[in-house]
Short mmCIF file of C-alpha atoms in Angstrom, two decimals:
data_model
loop_
_atom_site.label_atom_id
_atom_site.label_comp_id
_atom_site.label_asym_id
_atom_site.label_seq_id
_atom_site.Cartn_x
_atom_site.Cartn_y
_atom_site.Cartn_z
CA MET A 1 0.00 0.00 0.00
CA CYS A 2 1.09 3.60 0.29
CA ARG A 3 3.62 2.67 2.93
CA ASP A 4 5.80 1.24 0.19
CA SER A 5 6.01 4.79 -1.09
CA CYS A 6 6.99 5.99 2.34
CA SER A 7 9.93 3.59 2.22
CA ALA A 8 10.77 4.83 -1.27
CA LEU A 9 11.58 8.16 0.36
CA LEU A 10 14.69 6.43 1.65
CA CYS A 11 15.89 5.55 -1.85
CA TRP A 12 15.69 8.76 -3.83
CA HIS A 13 19.47 9.02 -4.21
CA GLY A 14 22.02 6.31 -4.66
CA SER A 15 24.78 5.11 -2.42
CA GLY A 16 27.86 3.37 -3.70
CA LEU A 17 30.98 2.16 -1.93
CA TYR A 18 31.75 5.74 -0.90
CA LEU A 19 28.13 6.67 -0.14
CA ASP A 20 27.97 9.58 -2.57
CA ALA A 21 24.50 10.66 -1.42
CA VAL A 22 21.97 9.97 1.26
CA ALA A 23 18.43 9.27 0.20
CA ALA A 24 16.27 10.54 3.00
CA PHE A 25 17.24 14.17 2.52
CA GLY A 26 16.43 14.55 -1.16
CA ARG A 27 19.89 16.03 -1.71
CA PRO A 28 23.54 15.03 -1.32
CA VAL A 29 24.66 14.90 2.31
CA GLU A 30 28.16 14.09 3.51
CA VAL A 31 28.01 11.08 5.80
CA PRO A 32 29.61 12.64 8.92
CA SER A 33 26.84 15.27 9.01
CA LEU A 34 24.37 12.52 9.85
CA LEU A 35 25.87 12.00 13.27
CA THR A 36 27.23 15.37 14.26
CA GLY A 37 25.79 18.51 15.74
CA THR A 38 25.19 19.90 19.20
CA GLY A 39 25.71 17.22 21.80
CA ALA A 40 26.56 14.43 19.35
CA PHE A 41 30.04 13.03 19.95
CA PHE A 42 31.32 10.63 17.29
CA THR A 43 34.72 9.75 15.86
CA TRP A 44 34.88 8.18 12.42
CA HIS A 45 37.73 5.68 11.83
CA ASN A 46 38.68 4.09 8.53
CA VAL A 47 35.53 5.32 6.79
CA ARG A 48 36.17 6.67 3.32
CA VAL A 49 33.66 9.40 2.50
CA LYS A 50 33.62 11.26 -0.76
CA THR A 51 32.05 14.71 -1.03
CA PRO A 52 29.78 14.41 -4.06
CA SER A 53 29.75 16.71 -7.03
CA PRO A 54 26.46 17.33 -8.86
CA GLU A 55 27.78 15.19 -11.70
CA SER A 56 28.58 12.26 -9.41
CA VAL A 57 25.16 12.50 -7.81
CA ALA A 58 23.50 12.33 -11.21
CA MET A 59 25.63 9.34 -12.17
CA SER A 60 25.04 7.54 -8.87
CA ASN A 61 21.28 8.13 -8.81
CA PRO A 62 20.00 4.64 -9.67
CA PRO A 63 16.70 3.61 -11.15
CA PRO A 64 14.02 3.10 -8.48
CA ASP A 65 14.21 -0.67 -8.82
CA SER A 66 17.97 -0.87 -8.24
CA ARG A 67 18.35 -3.64 -5.67
CA GLN A 68 22.07 -3.13 -5.15
CA ALA A 69 21.71 0.60 -4.55
CA ALA A 70 19.22 -0.10 -1.76
CA LEU A 71 21.49 -2.72 -0.20
CA ASP A 72 24.53 -0.42 -0.40
CA TYR A 73 22.55 2.41 1.18
CA HIS A 74 21.78 0.22 4.18
CA GLU A 75 25.30 -1.25 4.51
CA PHE A 76 27.75 1.63 4.02
CA PRO A 77 29.59 3.31 5.67
CA VAL A 78 28.14 1.57 8.75
CA PRO A 79 25.21 -0.88 8.80
CA GLY A 80 21.74 0.48 9.46
CA LYS A 81 20.13 3.92 9.35
CA THR A 82 20.06 5.19 12.94
CA ALA A 83 22.40 5.72 15.88
CA THR A 84 22.38 7.24 19.37
CA ALA A 85 23.17 10.93 19.78
CA ILE A 86 24.33 12.38 23.11
CA THR A 87 22.47 15.50 24.26
CA LYS A 88 24.61 16.42 27.28
CA PRO A 89 28.34 17.13 27.62
CA ALA A 90 30.46 14.10 28.47
CA GLN A 91 33.96 15.55 28.22
CA SER A 92 35.14 15.68 31.82
CA ALA A 93 35.09 13.75 35.07
CA ARG A 94 32.49 16.20 36.36
CA ASP A 95 30.27 15.57 33.33
CA LEU A 96 30.43 11.83 33.90
CA ALA A 97 29.66 12.22 37.60
CA LEU A 98 26.52 14.17 36.66
CA ALA A 99 25.53 11.82 33.84
CA TYR A 100 25.88 8.66 35.89
CA SER A 101 26.91 7.93 39.47
CA PRO A 102 26.55 9.75 41.80
CA GLY A 103 24.63 12.58 40.11
CA VAL A 104 22.04 10.39 38.40
CA ALA A 105 20.62 9.48 41.82
CA GLU A 106 18.94 12.88 42.08
CA PRO A 107 16.55 12.50 39.10
CA VAL A 108 15.95 8.90 40.22
CA ARG A 109 14.70 10.17 43.59
CA ALA A 110 12.65 12.90 41.94
CA ILE A 111 10.91 10.48 39.58
CA ALA A 112 10.23 7.98 42.36
CA ALA A 113 8.50 10.76 44.30
CA ASN A 114 6.68 12.19 41.27
CA PRO A 115 6.44 9.99 38.13
CA ASP A 116 5.61 13.02 35.98
CA ASP A 117 9.18 14.19 36.54
CA ALA A 118 10.25 11.50 34.04
CA TYR A 119 9.14 13.99 31.39
CA ARG A 120 11.35 16.63 33.01
CA TYR A 121 14.55 14.68 33.57
CA THR A 122 14.56 12.01 30.82
CA ASN A 123 13.79 11.82 27.11
CA LYS A 124 10.53 9.91 27.70
CA GLY A 125 8.48 12.83 26.35
CA ASN A 126 10.27 12.77 23.00
CA LEU A 127 10.73 9.02 22.60
CA VAL A 128 8.52 6.76 20.48
CA ALA A 129 8.75 2.98 20.13
CA VAL A 130 8.29 1.70 16.58
CA ILE A 131 7.02 -1.84 17.11
CA SER A 132 6.34 -4.70 14.69
CA ASP A 133 5.90 -8.45 14.69
CA GLY A 134 6.78 -8.65 10.99
CA SER A 135 3.44 -10.21 10.05
CA ALA A 136 2.67 -7.78 7.20
CA ILE A 137 5.89 -6.18 5.97
CA LEU A 138 5.07 -3.63 3.26
CA GLY A 139 3.77 -5.67 0.34
CA LEU A 140 6.09 -8.58 1.09
CA GLY A 141 3.94 -10.47 3.58
CA ASN A 142 4.66 -12.30 6.82
CA LEU A 143 8.46 -12.54 6.94
CA GLY A 144 8.94 -12.40 10.68
CA ALA A 145 10.20 -9.90 13.21
CA LEU A 146 13.87 -9.68 12.20
CA ALA A 147 13.12 -9.05 8.52
CA SER A 148 10.99 -6.05 9.53
CA LYS A 149 13.95 -4.27 11.16
CA PRO A 150 15.03 -2.23 8.09
CA VAL A 151 11.49 -0.86 7.80
CA MET A 152 11.31 0.02 11.48
CA GLU A 153 14.73 1.70 11.32
CA GLY A 154 13.48 3.66 8.33
CA LYS A 155 10.45 4.76 10.29
CA ALA A 156 12.71 5.93 13.12
CA LEU A 157 14.77 7.91 10.59
CA LEU A 158 11.64 9.65 9.30
CA PHE A 159 10.44 10.50 12.81
CA LYS A 160 13.77 12.22 13.49
CA LYS A 161 14.17 13.89 10.12
CA PHE A 162 10.73 15.44 9.87
CA ALA A 163 9.68 16.01 13.50
CA ASN A 164 12.85 15.69 15.62
CA ILE A 165 11.30 12.76 17.47
CA ASP A 166 13.65 10.13 18.85
CA ALA A 167 12.44 6.65 17.97
CA ILE A 168 13.63 3.14 18.79
CA ASP A 169 12.69 0.18 16.64
CA LEU A 170 11.54 -2.93 18.51
CA GLU A 171 10.92 -6.15 16.60
CA VAL A 172 8.96 -8.61 18.75
CA GLU A 173 9.23 -12.33 18.01
CA THR A 174 5.65 -13.39 18.58
CA GLN A 175 2.54 -13.38 16.46
CA GLU A 176 0.19 -14.21 19.30
CA PRO A 177 -1.86 -11.04 19.90
CA MET A 178 -1.97 -11.38 23.68
CA GLU A 179 1.80 -11.93 23.91
CA LEU A 180 2.47 -8.84 21.81
CA ILE A 181 -0.04 -6.79 23.80
CA ASP A 182 1.55 -7.83 27.08
CA THR A 183 5.08 -7.13 25.83
CA VAL A 184 4.25 -3.64 24.59
CA ARG A 185 2.22 -2.79 27.69
CA ARG A 186 5.16 -3.64 29.93
CA LEU A 187 7.43 -1.32 27.93
CA GLY A 188 5.18 1.71 28.38
CA ALA A 189 7.19 3.34 31.17
CA SER A 190 10.09 3.94 28.77
CA PHE A 191 8.25 5.80 26.02
CA GLY A 192 6.09 8.82 25.30
CA GLY A 193 4.19 7.03 22.53
CA ILE A 194 3.83 3.75 20.65
CA ASN A 195 3.80 3.47 16.84
CA LEU A 196 2.61 0.04 15.70
CA GLU A 197 3.77 -1.04 12.26
CA ASP A 198 3.37 -3.88 9.77
CA ILE A 199 0.98 -5.97 11.88
CA SER A 200 -1.50 -7.98 9.86
CA ALA A 201 -5.28 -7.53 9.85
CA PRO A 202 -7.53 -8.36 11.58
CA ARG A 203 -5.08 -8.93 14.48
CA CYS A 204 -3.96 -5.30 14.28
CA PHE A 205 -7.41 -4.04 15.31
CA GLU A 206 -7.46 -6.16 18.47
CA ILE A 207 -3.87 -5.32 19.37
CA GLU A 208 -4.24 -1.57 18.95
CA ALA A 209 -7.56 -1.40 20.79
CA ALA A 210 -6.23 -3.39 23.74
CA LEU A 211 -3.11 -1.24 24.02
CA ILE A 212 -5.06 2.02 23.84
CA GLU A 213 -7.22 0.77 26.69
CA ALA A 214 -4.30 -0.50 28.78
CA MET A 215 -1.76 2.31 28.38
CA ASP A 216 -1.68 5.96 29.41
CA ILE A 217 0.43 7.02 26.43
CA PRO A 218 -0.77 7.37 22.82
CA VAL A 219 -0.83 4.24 20.65
CA PHE A 220 -1.11 4.65 16.87
CA HIS A 221 -1.10 1.98 14.16
CA ASP A 222 0.26 3.93 11.21
CA ASP A 223 -0.75 1.39 8.57
CA GLN A 224 -4.33 2.17 9.56
CA HIS A 225 -4.50 5.78 10.61
CA GLY A 226 -1.57 7.42 8.83
CA THR A 227 -2.87 6.13 5.52
CA ALA A 228 -6.43 7.15 6.38
CA ILE A 229 -5.39 10.71 7.26
CA ILE A 230 -3.54 11.26 3.97
CA ILE A 231 -6.34 9.73 1.89
CA ALA A 232 -8.91 11.90 3.66
CA ALA A 233 -6.88 15.09 3.18
CA GLY A 234 -6.36 14.37 -0.50
CA LEU A 235 -10.02 13.49 -0.95
CA VAL A 236 -11.18 16.72 0.72
CA ASN A 237 -9.15 18.72 -1.78
CA ALA A 238 -10.05 16.59 -4.80
CA LEU A 239 -13.75 16.97 -4.02
CA HIS A 240 -13.28 20.71 -3.57
CA ILE A 241 -11.75 20.97 -7.04
CA GLN A 242 -14.49 18.77 -8.52
CA ASN A 243 -17.16 20.89 -6.80
CA LYS A 244 -18.54 17.98 -4.78
CA LYS A 245 -19.22 17.45 -1.07
CA LEU A 246 -18.24 14.46 1.04
CA GLU A 247 -21.76 13.98 2.36
CA ASP A 248 -23.20 13.80 -1.18
CA ILE A 249 -20.81 11.46 -2.97
CA ARG A 250 -21.05 7.78 -3.83
CA LEU A 251 -17.80 6.12 -2.78
CA VAL A 252 -16.41 2.68 -3.62
CA LEU A 253 -13.48 1.32 -1.62
CA VAL A 254 -11.63 -1.82 -2.66
CA GLY A 255 -9.56 -3.61 -0.03
CA ALA A 256 -11.05 -3.61 3.46
CA GLY A 257 -7.86 -4.44 5.33
CA ALA A 258 -6.10 -2.33 7.95
CA ALA A 259 -5.79 0.86 5.89
CA GLY A 260 -9.12 0.48 4.12
CA THR A 261 -11.08 -0.08 7.32
CA ALA A 262 -9.45 2.89 9.07
CA THR A 263 -10.07 5.09 6.03
CA LEU A 264 -13.77 4.23 6.06
CA ARG A 265 -14.08 4.93 9.77
CA LEU A 266 -12.38 8.30 9.42
CA LEU A 267 -14.44 9.36 6.38
CA LEU A 268 -17.66 8.35 8.15
CA GLU A 269 -16.59 10.47 11.14
CA MET A 270 -16.07 13.36 8.72
CA GLY A 271 -19.55 13.09 7.20
CA LEU A 272 -19.52 10.42 4.47
CA ASN A 273 -23.06 9.08 3.95
CA ARG A 274 -23.13 5.43 5.03
CA GLU A 275 -25.87 4.65 2.51
CA GLN A 276 -23.68 5.86 -0.36
CA LEU A 277 -20.76 3.59 0.50
CA ARG A 278 -19.83 0.32 -1.22
CA VAL A 279 -16.94 -1.80 0.02
CA VAL A 280 -15.42 -4.50 -2.18
CA ASP A 281 -13.17 -7.26 -0.92
CA LYS A 282 -12.21 -10.76 -2.09
CA VAL A 283 -15.82 -11.94 -1.87
CA GLY A 284 -17.06 -9.03 -3.98
CA VAL A 285 -19.30 -6.26 -2.67
CA LEU A 286 -19.82 -6.58 1.08
CA HIS A 287 -23.63 -6.77 1.19
CA SER A 288 -26.19 -7.61 3.85
CA GLY A 289 -26.82 -11.10 2.44
CA LEU A 290 -23.34 -12.32 3.37
CA THR A 291 -22.77 -14.30 6.55
CA ASP A 292 -19.74 -15.24 8.67
CA LEU A 293 -17.93 -12.02 7.86
CA PRO A 294 -15.09 -10.72 10.05
CA GLU A 295 -16.21 -8.00 12.41
CA HIS A 296 -14.49 -5.21 10.48
CA HIS A 297 -16.23 -6.34 7.28
CA ALA A 298 -19.64 -6.81 8.88
CA ALA A 299 -19.50 -3.20 10.05
CA VAL A 300 -19.51 -1.86 6.47
CA VAL A 301 -21.97 -4.11 4.63
CA ALA A 302 -24.52 -2.39 2.40
CA ASP A 303 -28.14 -3.25 1.69
CA THR A 304 -27.66 -3.42 -2.08
CA ASP A 305 -28.07 -5.60 -5.14
CA ASP A 306 -24.53 -4.73 -6.27
CA ARG A 307 -22.31 -7.80 -6.27
CA THR A 308 -19.22 -6.92 -8.30
CA LEU A 309 -16.83 -4.01 -8.54
CA GLU A 310 -18.29 -3.26 -11.95
CA ASP A 311 -21.78 -3.02 -10.41
CA ALA A 312 -20.62 -0.80 -7.58
CA LEU A 313 -18.73 1.67 -9.78
CA ARG A 314 -21.62 2.61 -12.07
CA GLY A 315 -22.32 6.25 -11.28
CA ALA A 316 -19.81 6.36 -8.40
CA ASP A 317 -18.00 9.62 -7.68
CA VAL A 318 -14.95 8.19 -5.91
CA PHE A 319 -12.84 5.04 -6.18
CA ILE A 320 -10.32 4.27 -3.43
CA GLY A 321 -8.15 1.24 -4.11
CA LEU A 322 -5.98 -0.39 -1.46
CA SER A 323 -5.84 -3.73 -3.16
CA ALA A 324 -4.00 -5.10 -6.19
CA PRO A 325 -2.74 -3.99 -9.63
CA ASN A 326 -4.99 -3.50 -12.64
CA LEU A 327 -8.34 -4.15 -10.94
CA LEU A 328 -9.93 -1.00 -12.35
CA SER A 329 -10.61 -1.37 -16.06
CA ALA A 330 -11.11 1.39 -18.59
CA GLU A 331 -14.74 0.32 -18.93
CA MET A 332 -15.33 0.59 -15.19
CA LEU A 333 -13.74 4.04 -15.09
CA SER A 334 -15.91 5.14 -18.00
CA SER A 335 -19.02 4.16 -16.06
CA MET A 336 -18.26 6.45 -13.11
CA ALA A 337 -19.98 9.80 -12.60
CA ASP A 338 -18.79 13.07 -14.12
CA GLN A 339 -15.60 14.50 -12.61
CA PRO A 340 -14.57 11.32 -10.80
CA VAL A 341 -11.84 10.95 -8.17
CA VAL A 342 -9.61 7.87 -8.32
CA PHE A 343 -7.12 6.99 -5.60
CA ALA A 344 -5.32 3.91 -6.97
CA LEU A 345 -2.95 3.13 -4.10
CA ALA A 346 -1.75 -0.43 -4.72
CA ASN A 347 2.05 -0.52 -4.86
CA PRO A 348 4.20 -0.77 -6.79
CA ASP A 349 1.58 -1.03 -9.53
CA PRO A 350 -1.73 0.80 -9.03
CA GLU A 351 -5.22 -0.51 -9.72
CA ILE A 352 -5.12 1.41 -13.01
CA ARG A 353 -2.17 3.08 -14.69
CA PRO A 354 -2.47 6.89 -14.63
CA GLU A 355 -1.70 7.08 -18.35
CA LEU A 356 -4.64 4.81 -19.13
CA ALA A 357 -6.93 6.52 -16.63
CA HIS A 358 -6.30 9.98 -18.05
CA SER A 359 -6.76 8.72 -21.61
CA VAL A 360 -10.20 7.43 -20.64
CA ARG A 361 -11.33 10.40 -18.52
CA ASP A 362 -10.06 13.94 -19.03
CA ASP A 363 -12.21 15.14 -16.11
CA LEU A 364 -10.39 12.90 -13.63
CA ILE A 365 -8.42 13.69 -10.49
CA MET A 366 -6.08 10.84 -9.61
CA ALA A 367 -3.69 9.93 -6.81
CA THR A 368 -1.37 6.95 -6.40
CA GLY A 369 1.10 5.65 -3.84
CA ARG A 370 4.04 6.37 -6.15
CA SER A 371 6.46 9.28 -6.15
CA ASP A 372 6.82 9.29 -9.95
CA TYR A 373 3.22 10.48 -10.48
CA PRO A 374 1.44 13.58 -9.16
CA ASN A 375 -0.50 13.38 -5.89
CA GLN A 376 1.46 10.74 -4.01
CA VAL A 377 -0.38 9.44 -0.94
CA ASN A 378 2.54 9.14 1.46
CA ASN A 379 2.22 8.47 5.20
CA VAL A 380 5.25 10.63 5.98
CA LEU A 381 2.90 13.61 5.60
CA ALA A 382 1.08 12.54 8.76
CA PHE A 383 2.71 10.30 11.33
CA PRO A 384 5.71 12.50 12.32
CA PHE A 385 3.48 15.51 12.82
CA ILE A 386 0.55 13.88 14.57
CA PHE A 387 3.01 12.36 17.03
CA ARG A 388 4.82 15.70 17.41
CA GLY A 389 1.60 17.46 18.38
CA THR A 390 0.55 14.57 20.61
CA LEU A 391 3.86 14.47 22.50
CA ASP A 392 4.06 18.25 22.85
CA CYS A 393 0.82 18.39 24.85
CA ARG A 394 1.37 14.97 26.45
CA ALA A 395 -1.95 13.67 25.13
CA SER A 396 -2.98 10.36 26.65
CA ARG A 397 -4.38 9.11 23.36
CA ILE A 398 -4.97 10.12 19.73
CA THR A 399 -8.66 10.81 19.20
CA ALA A 400 -10.73 10.93 16.03
CA ASN A 401 -10.86 14.72 16.29
CA MET A 402 -7.07 14.89 16.45
CA LYS A 403 -6.88 12.88 13.22
CA ILE A 404 -9.49 15.12 11.60
CA ALA A 405 -7.55 18.21 12.70
CA CYS A 406 -4.51 16.76 10.94
CA VAL A 407 -6.61 16.11 7.82
CA GLU A 408 -7.92 19.67 7.77
CA ALA A 409 -4.49 21.23 8.32
CA LEU A 410 -2.97 19.14 5.52
CA ALA A 411 -5.77 19.99 3.11
CA ALA A 412 -5.58 23.70 3.92
CA LEU A 413 -1.81 23.80 3.48
CA ALA A 414 -2.01 22.42 -0.07
CA ARG A 415 -4.23 25.35 -1.08
CA GLU A 416 -1.62 27.95 -0.12
CA PRO A 417 1.18 29.27 -2.35
CA VAL A 418 4.16 26.92 -2.36
CA PRO A 419 7.40 28.34 -0.92
CA GLN A 420 10.44 28.65 -3.15
CA SER A 421 12.36 26.25 -0.89
CA VAL A 422 9.87 23.49 -1.69
CA LEU A 423 10.08 24.15 -5.42
CA ALA A 424 13.87 23.99 -5.20
CA ALA A 425 13.78 20.72 -3.24
CA TYR A 426 11.77 19.09 -6.02
CA ASN A 427 13.44 20.94 -8.93
CA LEU A 428 10.16 22.57 -9.94
CA ASP A 429 9.49 25.99 -11.45
CA SER A 430 5.95 26.20 -10.09
CA LEU A 431 3.36 24.22 -8.17
CA THR A 432 -0.21 25.35 -7.73
CA PHE A 433 -3.22 23.84 -6.00
CA GLY A 434 -5.19 21.89 -8.58
CA ALA A 435 -5.80 18.48 -10.11
CA GLU A 436 -2.10 17.54 -9.98
CA TYR A 437 -1.34 19.05 -6.57
CA ILE A 438 -3.85 18.13 -3.86
CA LEU A 439 -1.39 17.25 -1.07
CA PRO A 440 1.67 19.07 0.29
CA LYS A 441 5.13 17.74 -0.44
CA PRO A 442 7.03 15.92 2.36
CA PHE A 443 9.86 18.48 2.40
CA ASP A 444 7.48 21.41 2.95
CA PRO A 445 8.80 23.13 6.11
CA ARG A 446 5.32 24.42 6.93
CA LEU A 447 4.16 20.90 7.87
CA ILE A 448 6.02 21.03 11.19
CA GLU A 449 4.67 24.53 11.83
CA ARG A 450 1.00 23.79 11.16
CA LEU A 451 0.12 20.15 11.81
CA PRO A 452 1.40 19.58 15.37
CA ALA A 453 -0.29 22.75 16.61
CA ALA A 454 -3.60 21.70 15.02
CA VAL A 455 -3.35 18.23 16.55
CA ALA A 456 -2.51 19.60 20.00
CA ALA A 457 -5.41 22.07 19.86
CA ALA A 458 -7.80 19.20 19.11
CA ALA A 459 -6.33 17.20 21.99
CA GLU A 460 -7.01 20.10 24.34
CA ARG A 461 -10.60 20.41 23.09
CA ASP A 462 -11.12 16.67 23.60
CA GLY A 463 -9.73 16.79 27.12
CA VAL A 464 -6.85 14.36 26.53
CA ALA A 465 -4.00 16.92 26.67
CA ARG A 466 -2.23 16.79 30.03
CA THR A 467 -0.13 19.93 29.57
CA ALA A 468 -0.29 23.12 27.57
CA TYR A 469 1.13 22.79 24.06
CA ARG A 470 4.84 23.57 24.04
CA PRO A 471 6.57 22.95 20.70
CA TYR A 472 9.69 20.81 21.02
CA PRO A 473 12.87 22.33 19.53
CA ARG A 474 12.92 21.74 15.79
CA VAL A 475 16.68 21.66 15.34
CA THR A 476 17.78 18.14 14.43
CA THR A 477 21.15 16.44 14.26
CA VAL A 478 20.93 16.00 10.48
#
């Protein structure tokens, strides 16, 4: 799904034996700069680093499907994508006495007397656990906990890069829901928030719900809610351009898994008419005549005679695909209402190729999960910022209104003039709100300014914020 695209953010530039460029920054970066800055103390030994010229970057920029470039990126100059940075001086005997024994005893006593002081004297308030059991890794399937580690490290990188949130990846070797729930619950004292990742449906619903109930820190399954937030923001803007309203449209969603189910729940919260919704899964249209459906499918059945995707799409305003390649035919697209909206989010190949879709309908607005087409639905537009706002007001949970606030802030930002810095980052001369620009770009610096504040304000309105909103410093070590 769109999370493949989020991972693609890590592979925009190539890395060879000398690591000419670093992907996550969208520009060449010398390797030592990754691990230096205020309070970060590192010495590099026997690492050969070459400062790249523009020509070398162009030559080393591999095609998106370059397997070796991805492997080299993860291996050189040191394995992995994250490391620990020190935030306090550690240069003298006095520093060490304050950092550890005997000085460390003072915050220990303070926290024992008042647990809230953990947010004052430790990094708990800026630390998120990225947790997976490896049961649904991107589009690759159930490959186990260890194989999920590169994805979880990548997620930690994105948290730090875009929101200055420290994150630790934890791969848990169990696929029994209760064992995973118990493990995560027992880790809660260490973290300010929990990001669940790559956990298969329907287990993910049970696991997230149980952890939200059991823990006093926010728990967020990004495969569900991050995807839902970006889809909803893009849809709000697409409907605005097409002069349609959410409460009036007929919507067809294909693929009622983790992301699809969360998307439906969020859109219904925002005003989508339940009677105008058709959900298609492996059995066809989910209708009231079906029995023995999973709970998350039974919740979205329709009282309809529609049985196939073709039936459901006749006259529909919106298609959202979170399923498989080439499911949406030219004939089906032709049968949709005037000025349709198509979000074809299967990765790497969408439900219909944009070239074909636009040749069939010139009144179309389309989004995919890919970075090589306009309107990429990319979770990195949401999860760093919703967590930033949540942590900065110490919200106990992430509510539906906090997600909707994120949706509205994202949608509003895309309608504003695009700063020159964003155009330069993407090598563009211009970018204007319209059919090919319905979502902000990930490197838009206004995201960190707008989204966390909107999320925190919603948390305060919902009564889950435990402190006033205080933005965390935005300076990062990269």
